[in-house]
Amino acid sequence: MEENVIRHDFSISKIQRSELKKQKPMLLWFTGLSGSGKSTIADAVEMALFERGIHTYLLDGDNVRKGLNNNLSFSPEDRTENIRRIAEVANLMIDAGLVVLASFVSPYREDRENVKRIVGYNNFVEVFVNTPIEECEKRDTKGLYAKARAGEIKNFTGVNAPYEAPMIPDIEIDTTVVSVDEAVLVIMGVIAKKI
Ligand SMILES: Nc1ncnc2c1ncn2[C@@H]1O[C@H](COP(=O)(O)OS(=O)(=O)O)[C@@H](OP(=O)(O)O)[C@H]1O
Ligand SMILES: Nc1ncnc2c1ncn2[C@@H]1O[C@H](COP(=O)(O)OP(=O)(O)O)[C@@H](O)[C@H]1O
């Protein structure tokens, strides 16, 4: 089917949309265990960008797994499809000129590689929120680690499903030693030159 779909060349380009917004679009990808601090830091970075007049959008579990991807489970195949769809949505948003922030466990290295392929390596910044599992489990903000330990969740990342850490992330943050404000400063420092 796909071979019969022929792309139409529209008049307004990605570059023109980006110039109108006076910003360079990109994807800031937050990966890490549940409870590591991805959403908290992504939220704070989005606020910092917003205050500087940057047009953003934050993709995370609430607006994706409850909507677009509400037919997907946490099996390896469904996680791969989850991340693929998110990457395609992020790519459209990049095309629209936005700075996109995405906060997903995204435990598989190959899935994250695929995100880079889809959006383009130059548009991608990987933030590894590398908080030790002991700390994530102590926080247990949603009570999910307790459920997973009790055997009530069968493939919970870090407990009974793998997390493949990035080899060379662009930014790495351990929230046991870096505060939210410090994390924002580090991230803003790295992306300031790119936007
Ligand atoms: N089995 C299992 N493993 C990991 N996480 C689970 C699971 N079941 C539910 N949850 C909750 O769903 C959030 C992770 O969804 P993601 O879409 O980010 O996961 S993935 O990227 O497809 O692996 C994750 O949210 P965060 O805590 O924000 O990371 C969990 O709260
Ligand atoms: N330095 C920090 N950075 C980010 N979150 C932190 C930090 N210190 C404590 N926390 C707390 O850890 C929890 C992280 O939860 P959340 O951001 O939802 O993680 P995730 O999105 O990775 O599941 C929040 O309750 C947050 O207040």
Tab-separated table of C-alpha atoms and ligand atoms in Angstrom:
chain	number	residue	atom	x	y	z
A	1	MET	CA	0.000	0.000	0.000
A	2	GLU	CA	2.662	2.442	1.109
A	3	GLU	CA	4.372	2.359	-2.306
A	4	ASN	CA	1.230	3.888	-3.836
A	5	VAL	CA	1.367	6.870	-1.506
A	6	ILE	CA	3.183	9.701	-3.263
A	7	ARG	CA	4.363	12.664	-1.229
A	8	HIS	CA	2.961	16.056	-2.282
A	9	ASP	CA	5.443	18.943	-2.330
A	10	PHE	CA	3.765	21.720	-0.333
A	11	SER	CA	4.707	25.350	-0.734
A	12	ILE	CA	5.817	26.247	2.798
A	13	SER	CA	8.956	24.472	3.951
A	14	LYS	CA	10.151	23.353	7.366
A	15	ILE	CA	12.866	26.029	7.176
A	16	GLN	CA	10.325	28.774	6.479
A	17	ARG	CA	8.127	27.670	9.381
A	18	SER	CA	11.168	27.603	11.636
A	19	GLU	CA	12.325	31.064	10.462
A	20	LEU	CA	8.872	32.508	11.161
A	21	LYS	CA	9.158	31.256	14.745
A	22	LYS	CA	12.792	32.454	14.982
A	23	GLN	CA	13.870	29.153	16.521
A	24	LYS	CA	15.432	25.904	15.420
A	25	PRO	CA	13.166	22.920	16.009
A	26	MET	CA	14.523	19.876	17.818
A	27	LEU	CA	13.620	16.910	19.963
A	28	LEU	CA	14.799	16.652	23.573
A	29	TRP	CA	14.375	12.989	24.506
A	30	PHE	CA	14.249	12.063	28.213
A	31	THR	CA	14.849	8.375	28.949
A	32	GLY	CA	15.124	6.591	32.293
A	33	LEU	CA	13.350	4.410	34.816
A	34	SER	CA	9.886	5.155	36.121
A	35	GLY	CA	10.284	7.684	38.937
A	36	SER	CA	13.738	8.768	37.793
A	37	GLY	CA	12.561	12.359	37.272
A	38	LYS	CA	11.986	12.555	33.495
A	39	SER	CA	8.595	14.317	33.652
A	40	THR	CA	9.604	16.671	36.456
A	41	ILE	CA	12.737	17.826	34.628
A	42	ALA	CA	11.063	17.962	31.192
A	43	ASP	CA	8.298	20.109	32.698
A	44	ALA	CA	10.833	22.491	34.244
A	45	VAL	CA	12.830	22.734	30.990
A	46	GLU	CA	9.641	23.466	29.047
A	47	MET	CA	8.845	26.284	31.492
A	48	ALA	CA	12.348	27.728	31.031
A	49	LEU	CA	11.966	27.590	27.233
A	50	PHE	CA	8.460	29.074	27.383
A	51	GLU	CA	9.753	31.997	29.452
A	52	ARG	CA	12.269	32.686	26.683
A	53	GLY	CA	9.490	32.792	24.091
A	54	ILE	CA	10.311	29.407	22.564
A	55	HIS	CA	7.367	27.479	21.078
A	56	THR	CA	7.351	23.995	22.613
A	57	TYR	CA	5.299	20.862	23.100
A	58	LEU	CA	5.784	18.204	25.780
A	59	LEU	CA	4.914	14.617	24.899
A	60	ASP	CA	4.607	12.174	27.777
A	61	GLY	CA	2.633	9.204	29.034
A	62	ASP	CA	-0.480	11.159	29.906
A	63	ASN	CA	-1.093	12.619	26.488
A	64	VAL	CA	0.183	9.619	24.543
A	65	ARG	CA	-0.563	6.352	26.371
A	66	LYS	CA	-4.050	7.578	27.306
A	67	GLY	CA	-4.782	8.740	23.748
A	68	LEU	CA	-2.907	7.951	20.535
A	69	ASN	CA	-1.323	4.800	22.009
A	70	ASN	CA	-4.128	3.573	24.263
A	71	ASN	CA	-4.143	0.240	22.424
A	72	LEU	CA	-0.543	-0.570	23.390
A	73	SER	CA	0.703	-2.674	26.326
A	74	PHE	CA	4.169	-2.884	27.892
A	75	SER	CA	5.290	-5.938	25.915
A	76	PRO	CA	8.606	-5.398	24.076
A	77	GLU	CA	6.780	-5.209	20.702
A	78	ASP	CA	4.228	-2.680	21.956
A	79	ARG	CA	6.915	-0.547	23.593
A	80	THR	CA	8.727	-0.469	20.237
A	81	GLU	CA	5.524	0.606	18.493
A	82	ASN	CA	4.847	3.170	21.254
A	83	ILE	CA	8.250	4.782	20.713
A	84	ARG	CA	7.984	4.609	16.900
A	85	ARG	CA	4.642	6.449	16.877
A	86	ILE	CA	5.940	9.051	19.343
A	87	ALA	CA	8.964	9.622	17.096
A	88	GLU	CA	6.718	10.106	14.059
A	89	VAL	CA	4.518	12.579	15.968
A	90	ALA	CA	7.621	14.421	17.222
A	91	ASN	CA	8.895	14.539	13.648
A	92	LEU	CA	5.688	16.252	12.479
A	93	MET	CA	6.018	18.735	15.320
A	94	ILE	CA	9.630	19.404	14.360
A	95	ASP	CA	8.396	19.967	10.808
A	96	ALA	CA	5.953	22.499	12.263
A	97	GLY	CA	8.893	24.344	13.879
A	98	LEU	CA	8.488	23.314	17.513
A	99	VAL	CA	11.013	22.401	20.176
A	100	VAL	CA	9.610	19.061	21.318
A	101	LEU	CA	10.273	17.449	24.690
A	102	ALA	CA	9.503	13.742	25.068
A	103	SER	CA	9.512	11.877	28.372
A	104	PHE	CA	9.328	8.092	28.019
A	105	VAL	CA	10.995	5.145	29.740
A	106	SER	CA	12.075	3.983	26.252
A	107	PRO	CA	14.115	1.079	27.651
A	108	TYR	CA	15.434	-0.338	24.380
A	109	ARG	CA	18.543	1.120	22.754
A	110	GLU	CA	17.394	0.096	19.287
A	111	ASP	CA	14.073	1.935	19.734
A	112	ARG	CA	15.916	5.109	20.728
A	113	GLU	CA	18.223	4.700	17.717
A	114	ASN	CA	15.110	4.499	15.567
A	115	VAL	CA	13.868	7.799	17.027
A	116	LYS	CA	17.148	9.412	15.938
A	117	ARG	CA	16.780	7.968	12.453
A	118	ILE	CA	13.206	9.255	12.155
A	119	VAL	CA	13.807	12.830	13.355
A	120	GLY	CA	17.392	13.160	12.102
A	121	TYR	CA	20.518	12.972	14.231
A	122	ASN	CA	21.048	16.743	14.180
A	123	ASN	CA	17.598	17.386	15.609
A	124	PHE	CA	17.995	15.010	18.543
A	125	VAL	CA	19.307	15.515	22.077
A	126	GLU	CA	19.258	12.503	24.396
A	127	VAL	CA	18.894	13.175	28.125
A	128	PHE	CA	19.544	10.099	30.261
A	129	VAL	CA	17.927	10.584	33.666
A	130	ASN	CA	20.178	8.118	35.425
A	131	THR	CA	18.669	7.865	38.893
A	132	PRO	CA	19.545	4.599	40.677
A	133	ILE	CA	16.670	2.129	40.865
A	134	GLU	CA	16.919	2.086	44.693
A	135	GLU	CA	16.027	5.797	44.706
A	136	CYS	CA	13.225	5.390	42.110
A	137	GLU	CA	11.823	2.555	44.170
A	138	LYS	CA	12.066	4.566	47.391
A	139	ARG	CA	10.124	7.391	45.711
A	140	ASP	CA	7.598	4.994	44.171
A	141	THR	CA	5.445	8.009	43.271
A	142	LYS	CA	2.727	5.849	41.715
A	143	GLY	CA	3.035	2.727	43.884
A	144	LEU	CA	4.023	0.716	40.797
A	145	TYR	CA	7.325	-0.690	42.148
A	146	ALA	CA	5.460	-2.147	45.152
A	147	LYS	CA	2.955	-3.737	42.777
A	148	ALA	CA	5.723	-5.073	40.534
A	149	ARG	CA	7.607	-6.564	43.530
A	150	ALA	CA	4.343	-8.152	44.649
A	151	GLY	CA	4.089	-9.781	41.209
A	152	GLU	CA	1.058	-7.729	40.186
A	153	ILE	CA	2.798	-6.121	37.150
A	154	LYS	CA	4.564	-8.665	35.000
A	155	ASN	CA	7.054	-6.711	32.887
A	156	PHE	CA	7.914	-3.645	34.902
A	157	THR	CA	11.111	-1.903	33.777
A	158	GLY	CA	13.976	-2.348	36.245
A	159	VAL	CA	12.180	-5.084	38.202
A	160	ASN	CA	11.269	-7.788	35.720
A	161	ALA	CA	11.908	-6.087	32.374
A	162	PRO	CA	15.229	-4.668	31.123
A	163	TYR	CA	16.455	-1.081	30.855
A	164	GLU	CA	19.271	-0.640	28.332
A	165	ALA	CA	21.161	2.486	29.373
A	166	PRO	CA	22.375	4.867	26.652
A	167	MET	CA	26.081	4.337	25.820
A	168	ILE	CA	26.853	7.981	25.014
A	169	PRO	CA	23.929	10.220	25.988
A	170	ASP	CA	24.211	13.916	25.178
A	171	ILE	CA	23.352	14.720	28.802
A	172	GLU	CA	23.290	12.479	31.882
A	173	ILE	CA	21.617	13.462	35.143
A	174	ASP	CA	21.565	11.596	38.447
A	175	THR	CA	18.790	13.249	40.441
A	176	THR	CA	20.255	12.023	43.741
A	177	VAL	CA	23.036	14.585	43.255
A	178	VAL	CA	21.520	17.122	40.799
A	179	SER	CA	18.488	19.260	41.739
A	180	VAL	CA	15.705	20.076	39.260
A	181	ASP	CA	16.996	23.650	38.913
A	182	GLU	CA	20.547	22.427	38.284
A	183	ALA	CA	19.284	19.934	35.687
A	184	VAL	CA	17.480	22.761	33.883
A	185	LEU	CA	20.667	24.842	33.821
A	186	VAL	CA	22.700	21.948	32.406
A	187	ILE	CA	20.129	21.163	29.702
A	188	MET	CA	19.552	24.809	28.767
A	189	GLY	CA	23.322	25.242	28.514
A	190	VAL	CA	23.586	22.403	26.000
A	191	ILE	CA	20.592	23.348	23.851
A	192	ALA	CA	21.070	27.133	23.943
A	193	LYS	CA	23.540	26.919	21.029
A	194	LYS	CA	21.163	24.767	18.993
A	195	ILE	CA	17.929	26.792	19.239
B	1	LIG	N1	5.359	-2.510	32.912
B	1	LIG	C1	5.675	-1.207	33.005
B	1	LIG	N2	6.949	-0.803	32.825
B	1	LIG	C2	7.259	0.516	32.914
B	1	LIG	N3	6.357	1.498	33.170
B	1	LIG	C3	5.059	1.141	33.360
B	1	LIG	C4	4.685	-0.227	33.287
B	1	LIG	N4	3.333	-0.299	33.519
B	1	LIG	C5	2.904	0.955	33.721
B	1	LIG	N5	3.931	1.829	33.629
B	1	LIG	C6	3.760	3.292	33.736
B	1	LIG	O1	3.798	3.754	32.394
B	1	LIG	C7	4.837	4.714	32.214
B	1	LIG	C8	5.818	4.265	31.116
B	1	LIG	O2	5.250	4.449	29.861
B	1	LIG	P1	6.177	4.708	28.617
B	1	LIG	O3	5.271	4.929	27.461
B	1	LIG	O4	7.136	5.780	28.951
B	1	LIG	O5	6.945	3.311	28.496
B	1	LIG	S1	7.810	2.751	27.285
B	1	LIG	O6	8.656	3.852	26.820
B	1	LIG	O7	6.904	2.284	26.245
B	1	LIG	O8	8.605	1.648	27.844
B	1	LIG	C9	5.585	4.822	33.503
B	1	LIG	O9	5.511	6.215	33.761
B	1	LIG	P2	6.733	7.083	34.297
B	1	LIG	O10	6.718	6.799	35.763
B	1	LIG	O11	6.329	8.483	33.980
B	1	LIG	O12	8.012	6.695	33.643
B	1	LIG	C10	4.814	4.026	34.527
B	1	LIG	O13	4.137	4.872	35.397
B	2	LIG	N1	16.472	16.285	41.372
B	2	LIG	C1	15.281	15.821	41.021
B	2	LIG	N2	14.912	15.825	39.710
B	2	LIG	C2	13.698	15.326	39.329
B	2	LIG	N3	12.797	14.791	40.199
B	2	LIG	C3	13.130	14.761	41.517
B	2	LIG	C4	14.377	15.257	41.970
B	2	LIG	N4	14.438	15.091	43.309
B	2	LIG	C5	13.281	14.524	43.670
B	2	LIG	N5	12.467	14.328	42.614
B	2	LIG	C6	11.117	13.742	42.684
B	2	LIG	O1	11.152	12.482	42.020
B	2	LIG	C7	9.905	12.222	41.418
B	2	LIG	C8	10.133	11.938	39.945
B	2	LIG	O2	8.903	11.629	39.349
B	2	LIG	P1	8.644	11.850	37.797
B	2	LIG	O3	9.178	13.173	37.354
B	2	LIG	O4	7.190	11.574	37.566
B	2	LIG	O5	9.556	10.698	37.184
B	2	LIG	P2	9.373	9.922	35.807
B	2	LIG	O6	8.692	10.852	34.837
B	2	LIG	O7	10.766	9.567	35.405
B	2	LIG	O8	8.532	8.715	36.146
B	2	LIG	C9	9.028	13.455	41.643
B	2	LIG	O9	8.196	13.224	42.761
B	2	LIG	C10	10.057	14.542	41.948
B	2	LIG	O10	9.548	15.550	42.784
